Short mmCIF file of C-alpha atoms in Angstrom, two decimals:
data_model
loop_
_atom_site.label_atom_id
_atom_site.label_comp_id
_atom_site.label_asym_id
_atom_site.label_seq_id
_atom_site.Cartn_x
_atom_site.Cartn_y
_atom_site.Cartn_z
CA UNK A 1 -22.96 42.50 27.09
CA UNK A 2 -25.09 45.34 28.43
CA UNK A 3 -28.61 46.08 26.95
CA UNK A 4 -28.50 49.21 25.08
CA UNK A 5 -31.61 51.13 23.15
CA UNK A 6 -32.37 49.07 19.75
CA UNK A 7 -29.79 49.94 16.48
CA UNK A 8 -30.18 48.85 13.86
CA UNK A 9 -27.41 46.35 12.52
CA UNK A 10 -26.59 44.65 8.65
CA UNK A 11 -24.99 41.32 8.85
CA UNK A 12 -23.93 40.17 5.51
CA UNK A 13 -23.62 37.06 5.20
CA UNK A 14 -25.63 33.81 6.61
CA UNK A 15 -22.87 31.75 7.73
CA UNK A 16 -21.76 30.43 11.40
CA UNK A 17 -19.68 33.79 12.13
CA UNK A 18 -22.80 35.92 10.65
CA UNK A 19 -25.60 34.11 12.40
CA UNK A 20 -23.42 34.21 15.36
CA UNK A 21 -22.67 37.67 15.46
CA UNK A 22 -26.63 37.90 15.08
CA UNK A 23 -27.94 36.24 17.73
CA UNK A 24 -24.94 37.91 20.18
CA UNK A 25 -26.49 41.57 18.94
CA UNK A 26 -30.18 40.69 19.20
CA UNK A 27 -29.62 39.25 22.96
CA UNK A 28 -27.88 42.64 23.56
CA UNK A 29 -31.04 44.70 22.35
CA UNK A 30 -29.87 45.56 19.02
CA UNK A 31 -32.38 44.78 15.68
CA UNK A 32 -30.76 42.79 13.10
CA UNK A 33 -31.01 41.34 10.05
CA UNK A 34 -28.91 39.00 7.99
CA UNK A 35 -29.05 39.14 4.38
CA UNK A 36 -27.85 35.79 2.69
CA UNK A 37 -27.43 35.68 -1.27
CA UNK A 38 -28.24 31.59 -0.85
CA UNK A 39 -31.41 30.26 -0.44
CA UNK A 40 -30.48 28.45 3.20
CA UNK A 41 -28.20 29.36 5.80
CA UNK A 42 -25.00 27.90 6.94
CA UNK A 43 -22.62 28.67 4.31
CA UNK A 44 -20.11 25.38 4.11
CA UNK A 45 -22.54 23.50 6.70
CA UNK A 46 -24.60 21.18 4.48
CA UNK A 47 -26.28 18.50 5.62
CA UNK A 48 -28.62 16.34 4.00
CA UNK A 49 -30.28 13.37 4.79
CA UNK A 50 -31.68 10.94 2.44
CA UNK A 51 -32.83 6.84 2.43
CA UNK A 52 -31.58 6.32 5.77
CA UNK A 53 -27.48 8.51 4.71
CA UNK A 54 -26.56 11.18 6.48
CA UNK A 55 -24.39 13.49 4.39
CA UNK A 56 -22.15 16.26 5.35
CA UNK A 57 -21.00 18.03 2.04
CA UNK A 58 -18.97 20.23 4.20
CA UNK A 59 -17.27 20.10 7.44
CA UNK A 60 -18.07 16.55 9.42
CA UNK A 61 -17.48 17.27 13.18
CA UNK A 62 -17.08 20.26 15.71
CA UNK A 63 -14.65 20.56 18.24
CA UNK A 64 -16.91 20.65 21.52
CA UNK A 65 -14.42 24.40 23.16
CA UNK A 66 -15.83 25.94 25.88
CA UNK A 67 -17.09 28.37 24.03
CA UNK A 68 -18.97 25.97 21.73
CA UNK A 69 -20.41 24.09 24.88
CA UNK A 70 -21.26 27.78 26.35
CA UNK A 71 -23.01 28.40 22.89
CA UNK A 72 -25.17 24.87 23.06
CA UNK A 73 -26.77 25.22 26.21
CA UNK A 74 -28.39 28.87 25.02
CA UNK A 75 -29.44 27.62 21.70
CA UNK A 76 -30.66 24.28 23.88
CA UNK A 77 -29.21 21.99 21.41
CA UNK A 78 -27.75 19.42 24.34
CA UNK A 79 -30.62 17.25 23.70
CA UNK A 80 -29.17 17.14 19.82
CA UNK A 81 -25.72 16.64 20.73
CA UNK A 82 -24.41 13.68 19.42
CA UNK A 83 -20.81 12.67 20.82
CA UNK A 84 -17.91 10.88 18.88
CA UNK A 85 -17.93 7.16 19.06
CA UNK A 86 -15.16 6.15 21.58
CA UNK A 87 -13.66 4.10 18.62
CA UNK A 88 -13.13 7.68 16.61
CA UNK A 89 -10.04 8.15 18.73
CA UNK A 90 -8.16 6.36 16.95
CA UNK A 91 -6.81 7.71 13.58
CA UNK A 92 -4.83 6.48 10.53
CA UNK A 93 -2.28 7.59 8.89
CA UNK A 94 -1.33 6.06 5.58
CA UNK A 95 2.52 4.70 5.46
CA UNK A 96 3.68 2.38 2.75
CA UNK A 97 0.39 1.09 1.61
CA UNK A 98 -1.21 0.41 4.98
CA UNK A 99 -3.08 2.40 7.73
CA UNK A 100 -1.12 2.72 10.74
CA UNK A 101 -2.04 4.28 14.03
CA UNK A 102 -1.40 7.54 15.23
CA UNK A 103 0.33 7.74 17.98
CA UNK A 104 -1.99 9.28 20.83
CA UNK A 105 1.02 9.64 23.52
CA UNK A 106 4.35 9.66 24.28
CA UNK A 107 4.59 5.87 24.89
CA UNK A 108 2.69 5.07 22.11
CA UNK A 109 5.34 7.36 20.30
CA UNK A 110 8.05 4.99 21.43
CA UNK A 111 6.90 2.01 19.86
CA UNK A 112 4.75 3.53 17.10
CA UNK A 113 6.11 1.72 13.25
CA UNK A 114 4.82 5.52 12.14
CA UNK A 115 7.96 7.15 13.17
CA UNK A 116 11.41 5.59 12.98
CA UNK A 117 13.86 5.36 15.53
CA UNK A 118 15.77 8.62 15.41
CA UNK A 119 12.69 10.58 14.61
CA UNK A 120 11.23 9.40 18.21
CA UNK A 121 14.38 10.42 19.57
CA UNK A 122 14.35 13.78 18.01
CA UNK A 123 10.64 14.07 19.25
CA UNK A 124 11.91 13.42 22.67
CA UNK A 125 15.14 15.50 22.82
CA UNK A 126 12.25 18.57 21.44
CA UNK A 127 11.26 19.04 25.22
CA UNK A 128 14.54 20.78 25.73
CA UNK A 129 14.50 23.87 23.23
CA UNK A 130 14.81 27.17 24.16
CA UNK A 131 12.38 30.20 23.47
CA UNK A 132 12.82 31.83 20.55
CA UNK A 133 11.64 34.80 18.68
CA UNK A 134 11.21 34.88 14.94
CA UNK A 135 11.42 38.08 13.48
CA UNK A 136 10.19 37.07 9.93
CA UNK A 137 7.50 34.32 9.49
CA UNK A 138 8.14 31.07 7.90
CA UNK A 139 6.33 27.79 6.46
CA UNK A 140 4.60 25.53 8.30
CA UNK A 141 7.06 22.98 7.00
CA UNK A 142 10.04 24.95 7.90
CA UNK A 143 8.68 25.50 11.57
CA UNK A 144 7.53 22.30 12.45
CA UNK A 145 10.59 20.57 10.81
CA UNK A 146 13.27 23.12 13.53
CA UNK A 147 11.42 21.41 15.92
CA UNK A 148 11.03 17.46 15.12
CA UNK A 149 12.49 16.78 11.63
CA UNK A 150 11.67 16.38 8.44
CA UNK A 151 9.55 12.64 8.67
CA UNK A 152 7.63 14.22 11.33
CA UNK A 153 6.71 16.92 8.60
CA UNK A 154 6.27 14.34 6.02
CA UNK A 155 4.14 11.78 7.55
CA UNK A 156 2.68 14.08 10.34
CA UNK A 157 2.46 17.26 9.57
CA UNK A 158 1.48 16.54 6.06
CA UNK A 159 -1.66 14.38 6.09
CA UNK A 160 -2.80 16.59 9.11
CA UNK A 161 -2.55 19.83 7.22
CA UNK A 162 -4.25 18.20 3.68
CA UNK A 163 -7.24 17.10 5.96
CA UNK A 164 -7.88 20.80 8.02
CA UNK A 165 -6.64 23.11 5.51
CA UNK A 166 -6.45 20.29 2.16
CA UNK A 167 -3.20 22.73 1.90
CA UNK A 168 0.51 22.79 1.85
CA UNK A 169 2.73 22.96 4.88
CA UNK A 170 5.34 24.11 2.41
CA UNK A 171 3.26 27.55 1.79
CA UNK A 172 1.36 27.95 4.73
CA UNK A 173 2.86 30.54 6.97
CA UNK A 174 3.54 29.22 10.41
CA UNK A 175 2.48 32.75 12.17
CA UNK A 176 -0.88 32.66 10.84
CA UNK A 177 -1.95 29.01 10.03
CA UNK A 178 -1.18 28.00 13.56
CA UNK A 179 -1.04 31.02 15.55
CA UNK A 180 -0.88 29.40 19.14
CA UNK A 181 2.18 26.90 17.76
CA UNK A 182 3.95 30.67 17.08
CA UNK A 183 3.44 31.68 20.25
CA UNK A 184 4.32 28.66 22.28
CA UNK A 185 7.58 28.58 20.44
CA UNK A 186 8.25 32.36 21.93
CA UNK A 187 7.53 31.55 25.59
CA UNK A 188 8.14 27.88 26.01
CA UNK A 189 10.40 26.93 22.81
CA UNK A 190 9.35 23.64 23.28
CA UNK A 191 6.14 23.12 21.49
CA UNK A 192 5.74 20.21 23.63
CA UNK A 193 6.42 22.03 26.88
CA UNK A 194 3.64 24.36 25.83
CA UNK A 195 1.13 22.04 25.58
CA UNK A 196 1.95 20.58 28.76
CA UNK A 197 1.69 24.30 30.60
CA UNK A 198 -1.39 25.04 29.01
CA UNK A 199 -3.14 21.29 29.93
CA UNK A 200 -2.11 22.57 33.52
CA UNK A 201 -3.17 25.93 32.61
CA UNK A 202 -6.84 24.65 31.46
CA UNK A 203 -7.10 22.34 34.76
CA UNK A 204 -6.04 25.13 37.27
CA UNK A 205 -9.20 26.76 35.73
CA UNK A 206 -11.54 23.61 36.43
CA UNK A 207 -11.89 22.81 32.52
CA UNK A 208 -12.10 19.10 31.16
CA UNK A 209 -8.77 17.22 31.25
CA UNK A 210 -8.06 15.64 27.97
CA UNK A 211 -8.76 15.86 24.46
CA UNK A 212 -11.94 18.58 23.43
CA UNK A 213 -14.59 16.79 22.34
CA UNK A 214 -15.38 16.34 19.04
CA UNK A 215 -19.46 16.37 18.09
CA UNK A 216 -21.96 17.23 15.88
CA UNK A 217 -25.99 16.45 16.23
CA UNK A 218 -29.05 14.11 15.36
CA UNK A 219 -29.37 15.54 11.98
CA UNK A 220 -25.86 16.56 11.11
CA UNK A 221 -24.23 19.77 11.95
CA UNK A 222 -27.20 21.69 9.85
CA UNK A 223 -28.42 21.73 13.00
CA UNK A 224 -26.54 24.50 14.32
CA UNK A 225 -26.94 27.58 11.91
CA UNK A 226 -30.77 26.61 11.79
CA UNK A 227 -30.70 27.02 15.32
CA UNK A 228 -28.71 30.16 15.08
CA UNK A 229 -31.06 31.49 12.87
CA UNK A 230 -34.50 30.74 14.66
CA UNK A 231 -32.94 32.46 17.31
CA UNK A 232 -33.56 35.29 15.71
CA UNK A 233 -36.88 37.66 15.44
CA UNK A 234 -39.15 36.45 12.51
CA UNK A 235 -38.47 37.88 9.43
CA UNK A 236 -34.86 39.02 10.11
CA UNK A 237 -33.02 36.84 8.03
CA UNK A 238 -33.48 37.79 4.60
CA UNK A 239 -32.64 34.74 2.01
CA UNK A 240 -31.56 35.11 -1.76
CA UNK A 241 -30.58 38.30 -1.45
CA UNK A 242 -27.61 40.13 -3.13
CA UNK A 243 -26.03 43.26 -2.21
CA UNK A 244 -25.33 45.29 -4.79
CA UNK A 245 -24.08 48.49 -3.13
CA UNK A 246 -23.67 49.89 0.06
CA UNK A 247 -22.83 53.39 1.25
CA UNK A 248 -21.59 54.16 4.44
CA UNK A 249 -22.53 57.43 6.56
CA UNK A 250 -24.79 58.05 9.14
CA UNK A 251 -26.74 55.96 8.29
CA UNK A 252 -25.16 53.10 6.14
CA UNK A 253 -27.54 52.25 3.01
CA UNK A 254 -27.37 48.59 1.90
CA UNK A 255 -28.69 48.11 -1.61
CA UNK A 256 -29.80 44.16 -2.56
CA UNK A 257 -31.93 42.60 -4.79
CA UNK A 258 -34.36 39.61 -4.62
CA UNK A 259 -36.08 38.55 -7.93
CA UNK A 260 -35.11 41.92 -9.85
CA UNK A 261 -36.84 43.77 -7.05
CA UNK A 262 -34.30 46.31 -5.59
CA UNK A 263 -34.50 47.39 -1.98
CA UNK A 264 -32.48 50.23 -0.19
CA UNK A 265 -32.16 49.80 4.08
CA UNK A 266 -30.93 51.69 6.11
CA UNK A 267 -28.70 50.57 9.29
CA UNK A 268 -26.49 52.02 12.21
CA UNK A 269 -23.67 49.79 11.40
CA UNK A 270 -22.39 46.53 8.90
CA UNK A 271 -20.67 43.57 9.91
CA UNK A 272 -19.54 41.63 6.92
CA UNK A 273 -19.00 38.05 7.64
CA UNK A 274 -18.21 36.50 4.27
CA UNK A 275 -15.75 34.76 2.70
CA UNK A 276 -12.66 36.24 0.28
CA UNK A 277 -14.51 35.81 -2.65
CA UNK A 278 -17.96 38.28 -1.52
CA UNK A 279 -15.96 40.14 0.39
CA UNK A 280 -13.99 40.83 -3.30
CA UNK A 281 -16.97 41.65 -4.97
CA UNK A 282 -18.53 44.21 -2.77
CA UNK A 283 -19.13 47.25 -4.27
CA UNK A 284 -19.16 50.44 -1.99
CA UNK A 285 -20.47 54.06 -2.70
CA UNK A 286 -22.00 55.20 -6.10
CA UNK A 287 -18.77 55.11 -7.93
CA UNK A 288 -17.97 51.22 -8.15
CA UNK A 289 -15.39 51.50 -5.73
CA UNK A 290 -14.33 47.40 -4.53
CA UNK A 291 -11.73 48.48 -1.72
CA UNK A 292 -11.65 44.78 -0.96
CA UNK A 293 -11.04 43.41 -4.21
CA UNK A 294 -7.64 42.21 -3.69
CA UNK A 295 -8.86 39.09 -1.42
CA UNK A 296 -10.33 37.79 -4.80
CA UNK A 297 -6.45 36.66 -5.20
CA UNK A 298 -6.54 34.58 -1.84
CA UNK A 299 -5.34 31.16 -2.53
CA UNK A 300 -8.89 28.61 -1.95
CA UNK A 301 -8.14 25.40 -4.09
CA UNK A 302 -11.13 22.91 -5.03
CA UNK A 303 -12.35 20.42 -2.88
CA UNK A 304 -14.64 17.52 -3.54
CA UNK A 305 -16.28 15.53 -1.15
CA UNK A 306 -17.43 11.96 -1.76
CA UNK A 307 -19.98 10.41 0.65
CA UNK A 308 -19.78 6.41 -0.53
CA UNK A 309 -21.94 3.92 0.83
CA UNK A 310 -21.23 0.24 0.93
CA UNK A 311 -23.10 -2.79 2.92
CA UNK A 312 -20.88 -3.24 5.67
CA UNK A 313 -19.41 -6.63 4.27
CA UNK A 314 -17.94 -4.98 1.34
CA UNK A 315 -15.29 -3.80 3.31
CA UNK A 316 -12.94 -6.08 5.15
CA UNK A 317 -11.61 -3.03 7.33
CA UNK A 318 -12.72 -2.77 10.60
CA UNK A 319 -13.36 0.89 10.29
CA UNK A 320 -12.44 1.53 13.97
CA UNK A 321 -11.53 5.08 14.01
CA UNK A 322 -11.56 8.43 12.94
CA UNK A 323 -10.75 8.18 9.52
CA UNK A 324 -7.24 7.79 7.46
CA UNK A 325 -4.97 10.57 5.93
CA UNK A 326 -3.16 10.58 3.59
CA UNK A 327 0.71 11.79 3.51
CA UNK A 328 1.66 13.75 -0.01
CA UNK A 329 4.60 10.61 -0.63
CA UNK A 330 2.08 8.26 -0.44
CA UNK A 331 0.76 9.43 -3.72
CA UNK A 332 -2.59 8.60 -3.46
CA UNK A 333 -5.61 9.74 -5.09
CA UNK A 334 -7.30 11.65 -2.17
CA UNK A 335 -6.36 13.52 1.03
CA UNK A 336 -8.06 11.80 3.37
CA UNK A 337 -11.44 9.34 4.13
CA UNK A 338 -13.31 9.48 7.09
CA UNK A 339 -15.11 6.65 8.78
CA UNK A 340 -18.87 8.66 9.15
CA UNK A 341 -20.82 5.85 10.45
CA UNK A 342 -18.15 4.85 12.83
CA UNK A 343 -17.48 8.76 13.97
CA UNK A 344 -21.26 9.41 14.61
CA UNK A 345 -24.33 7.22 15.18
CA UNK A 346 -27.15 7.58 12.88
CA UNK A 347 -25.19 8.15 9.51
CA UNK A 348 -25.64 4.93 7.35
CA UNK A 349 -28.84 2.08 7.41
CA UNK A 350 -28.41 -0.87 9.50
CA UNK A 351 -26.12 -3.32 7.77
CA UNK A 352 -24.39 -0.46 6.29
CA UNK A 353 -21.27 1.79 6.62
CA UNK A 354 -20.56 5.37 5.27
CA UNK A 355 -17.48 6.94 4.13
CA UNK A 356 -16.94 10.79 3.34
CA UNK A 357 -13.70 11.21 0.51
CA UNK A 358 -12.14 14.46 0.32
CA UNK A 359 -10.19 15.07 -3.16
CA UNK A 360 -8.48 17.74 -4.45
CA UNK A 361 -6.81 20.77 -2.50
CA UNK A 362 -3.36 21.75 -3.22
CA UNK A 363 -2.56 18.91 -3.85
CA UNK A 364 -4.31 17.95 -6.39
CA UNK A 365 -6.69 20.50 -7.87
CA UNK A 366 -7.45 19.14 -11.24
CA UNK A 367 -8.62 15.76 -9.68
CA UNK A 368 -11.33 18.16 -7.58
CA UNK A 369 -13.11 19.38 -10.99
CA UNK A 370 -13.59 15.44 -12.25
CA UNK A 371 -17.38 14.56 -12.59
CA UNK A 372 -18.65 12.13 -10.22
CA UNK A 373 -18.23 9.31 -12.33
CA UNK A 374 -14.72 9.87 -12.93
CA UNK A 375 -13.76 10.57 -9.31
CA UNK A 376 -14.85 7.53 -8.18
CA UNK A 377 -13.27 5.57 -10.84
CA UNK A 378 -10.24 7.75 -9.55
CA UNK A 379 -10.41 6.76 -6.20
CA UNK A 380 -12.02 3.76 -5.65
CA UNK A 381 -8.49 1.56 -6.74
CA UNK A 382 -6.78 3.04 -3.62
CA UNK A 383 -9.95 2.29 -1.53
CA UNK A 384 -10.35 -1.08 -2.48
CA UNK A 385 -6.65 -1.49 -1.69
CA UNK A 386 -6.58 -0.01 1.59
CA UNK A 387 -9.71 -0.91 3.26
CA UNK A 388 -10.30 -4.22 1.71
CA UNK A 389 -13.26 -2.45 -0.36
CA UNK A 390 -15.42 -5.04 -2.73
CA UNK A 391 -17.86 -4.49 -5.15
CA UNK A 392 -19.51 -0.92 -5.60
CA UNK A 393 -20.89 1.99 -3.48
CA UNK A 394 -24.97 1.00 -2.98
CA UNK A 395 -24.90 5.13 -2.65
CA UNK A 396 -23.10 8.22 -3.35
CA UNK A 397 -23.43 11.78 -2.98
CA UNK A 398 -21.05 13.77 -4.46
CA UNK A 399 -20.47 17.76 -3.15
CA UNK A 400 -18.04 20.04 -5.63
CA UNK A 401 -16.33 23.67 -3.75
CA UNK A 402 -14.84 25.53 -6.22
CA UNK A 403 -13.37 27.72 -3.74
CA UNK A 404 -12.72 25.74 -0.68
CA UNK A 405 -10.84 27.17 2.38
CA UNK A 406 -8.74 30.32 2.42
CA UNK A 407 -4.92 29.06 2.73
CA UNK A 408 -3.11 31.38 5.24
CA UNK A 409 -0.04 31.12 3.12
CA UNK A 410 3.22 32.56 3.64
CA UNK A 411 2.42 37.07 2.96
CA UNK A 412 -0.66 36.47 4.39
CA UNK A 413 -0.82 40.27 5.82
CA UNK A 414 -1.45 41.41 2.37
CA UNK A 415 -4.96 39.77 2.57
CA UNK A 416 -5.59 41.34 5.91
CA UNK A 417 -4.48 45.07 5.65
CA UNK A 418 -6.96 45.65 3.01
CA UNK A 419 -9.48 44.48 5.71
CA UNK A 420 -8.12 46.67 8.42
CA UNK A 421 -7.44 49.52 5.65
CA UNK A 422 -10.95 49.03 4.88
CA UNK A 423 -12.63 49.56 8.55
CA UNK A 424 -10.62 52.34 9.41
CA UNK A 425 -11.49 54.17 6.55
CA UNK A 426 -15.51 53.16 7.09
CA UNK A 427 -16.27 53.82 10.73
CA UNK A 428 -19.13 51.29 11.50
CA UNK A 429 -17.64 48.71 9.08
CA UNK A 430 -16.81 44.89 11.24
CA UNK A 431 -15.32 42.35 9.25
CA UNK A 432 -14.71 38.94 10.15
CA UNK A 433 -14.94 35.18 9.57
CA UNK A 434 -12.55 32.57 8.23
CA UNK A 435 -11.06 34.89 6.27
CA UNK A 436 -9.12 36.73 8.95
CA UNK A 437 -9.93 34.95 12.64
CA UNK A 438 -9.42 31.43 11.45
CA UNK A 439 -11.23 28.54 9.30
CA UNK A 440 -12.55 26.03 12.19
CA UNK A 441 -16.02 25.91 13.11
CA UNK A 442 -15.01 27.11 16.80
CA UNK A 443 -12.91 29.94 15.26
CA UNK A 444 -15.82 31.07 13.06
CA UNK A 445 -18.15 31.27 16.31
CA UNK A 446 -15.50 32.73 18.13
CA UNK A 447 -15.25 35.52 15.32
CA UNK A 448 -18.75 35.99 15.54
CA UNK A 449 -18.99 36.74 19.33
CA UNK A 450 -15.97 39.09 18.54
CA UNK A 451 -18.06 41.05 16.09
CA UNK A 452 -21.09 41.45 18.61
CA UNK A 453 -18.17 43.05 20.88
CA UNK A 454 -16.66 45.61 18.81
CA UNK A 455 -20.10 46.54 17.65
CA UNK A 456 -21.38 46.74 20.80
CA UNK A 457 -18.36 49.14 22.15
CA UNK A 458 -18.75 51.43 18.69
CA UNK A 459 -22.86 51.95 19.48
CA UNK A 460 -21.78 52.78 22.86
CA UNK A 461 -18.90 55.19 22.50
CA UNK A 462 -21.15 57.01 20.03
CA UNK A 463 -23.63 57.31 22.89
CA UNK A 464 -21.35 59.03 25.03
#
């Protein structure tokens, strides 16, 4: 981005597509400041650590994209970087009381006990479909299923969509959930064809062949919004403060409050980088107007997240992987466990192993809300059963979201045109964040960058 003369820019909200958005703006010349209604930044990245645990209460791992990597080496984190354990390649999936492997390649696919015969088959025969273009959306479920049948949906598609969305493929809209699977059905047909063009596609422009690599840091993936944030000029990121109004014009006024004291600031230009539920509750002008009050009805189920741990010869499992999902049939009492001190040095005391629960979801939303005690009563049976678990946790940490992560169900556009409905009528107005441009990690900082953008073109097409 070209430097221009300082303006003066409100980021609300101090999460990983806010803090983003900052530090692009600053490095571009323009003054920020970040108001954040929570006493820390980071939003869903929590990490704690505590008697030789390291918890994650929220997301567990970051997909290393070039953009990610590009990110790192400004904020100088590669000395923080902690890479997945070779061993976390391999991943469970739960199938008739036991974990089985995933299949990681077409051979494996051929002699995986996942899949049966005639589903392999079907996989195989999927490199021959034709491009096709959808003129209404459809589920997840429905999409995937056209394209590999219905066990793949059950015992693949399932667990995979419980553990990044802890949603259901059912009601998750295959245009929005998984944009790039859409559009590889258009111009390939075969999904599978598609992901071979763009592997070729990726090396043709000198990029890693292979998996992206999955990382987080030293001290847990905390790491990255502090960094984010001491990026920034002292004193621009303004903790526990709550907007109570703002006002667009020339200039926009932003009304919050910190300890009953109200302040009014004044700023060229908002971005508003927070999720459904503040977004719902913004109030703009001086007659109560919410204009973006409908996103308050965006599905987020409860999630809990249970960080157990165990001295390592409690459990007879050998842990060597990823983690385990779980498919719906199963009928388990979680979605999905993963493996911490096998996915990331540094996570659990010597002697020790850690595992990170995730309840709840669509699934099973009542089960989310249990007290700690009760959860793990809940889900401790099916542990013990299928990692060879004896005994009792030596530590827990439990971490409760009411409100989750937005499902991109199927009508999904009637969450976003109040967004775009919202900018047009507010010139100066930039919304984004997991709400609209995706719920990963890499999709949140790729939403912030996209911010800094449109920002930066508004400032300068009001300079010319």
């Amino acid at each position: 981005m070209s430097v221009l003369p300082a303006k003066s820019i409100a980021i609300i909200g101090g999460g990983i597509t806010g803090l983003t958005a900052a530090r692009s703006l600053h490095e571009a010349g323009f003054a920020v400041t970040v108001f954040e209604k929570n006493p820390r930044v980071g939003g869903a990245i929590t990490s704690s650590e505590k008697d030789g645990w390291l918890i994650e209460g929220g997301p567990n791992s970051l997909q290393e994209t070039p953009e990610v990597a590009a990110l790192l080496a400004e904020l100088r984190l590669q000395g923080d970087r902690l890479a997945a354990n070779i061993a976390a390649k391999k991943r469970f999936i739960v199938r008739r009381g036991k974990l089985v492997p995933v299949p990681l390649s077409p051979p494996g696919l051929l002699t995986s006990p996942l899949f049966s015969p005639g589903t392999r088959l079907r996989v195989l025969a999927e490199m021959f479909a034709r491009p096709r273009v959808r003129t209404t959306d459809t589920s997840l479920a429905s999409f995937v299923g056209a394209h590999f049948g219905r066990e793949i949906v059950d015992y693949g598609l399932n667990p995979f969509i419980s553990g990044v969305y802890a949603g259901d493929p059912e009601k998750l809209s295959a245009r929005y959930a998984f944009p790039r699977l859409w559009q590889l059905e258009r111009t390939h047909g075969s999904l599978l064809r598609g992901f071979r063009a763009e592997a070729r596609a990726r090396r043709a422009r000198g990029e890693p062949a292979g998996a992206t690599p999955i990382i987080s840091f030293t001290h847990g993936l905390q790491t990255l919004p502090n960094a984010l944030a001491a990026a920034l000029p002292d004193g621009s990121v303004k903790l526990n403060r709550t907007i109570t109004n703002i006002i667009s014009g020339r200039p926009w006024k932003i009304i919050s409050t910190q300890n009953g004291a109200v302040t009014t600031t004044e700023f060229d230009a908002v971005v508003l980088a927070l999720p459904a539920s503040g977004l719902a509750q913004l109030v703009f002008g001086t007659l109560g107007e919410r204009p973006l009050a409908s996103l308050d009805h965006q599905p987020h189920p409860p999630v809990s997240s249970l960080f157990l741990g165990f001295k390592r010869g409690q459990i007879g499992h050998p842990l060597d992987g990823f983690g385990a999902l779980v498919p719906a049939r199963e009928q388990r009492s979680f979605l999905g466990v993963l493996f911490s001190s096998s996915l990331f040095s540094g996570r659990a005391p010597d002697g020790h192993a850690a595992l990170t629960v995730f309840v709840g979801g669509t699934r099973q939303p009542e089960t989310a809300r249990l007290a700690p005690a009760l959860l793990l009563n809940r889900v401790l049976p099916d542990l013990r059963e299928l990692l060879g678990i004896t005994g009792e946790p030596v530590f827990t940490h439990h971490t409760f979201w009411p409100k989750a992560i937005p499902q991109y169900n199927i009508g999904h556009e009637r969450f976003l045109e109040p967004m775009t409905r919202c900018e047009v009528d507010h010139p100066g107005l930039f919304i984004g964040g997991n709400v609209r441009d995706g719920i990963s990690l890499p999709d949140c900082i790729k939403s912030g960058n996209a911010l800094a953008a449109k920002v930066t073109d508004f400032a300068g097409a009001r300079q010319r």
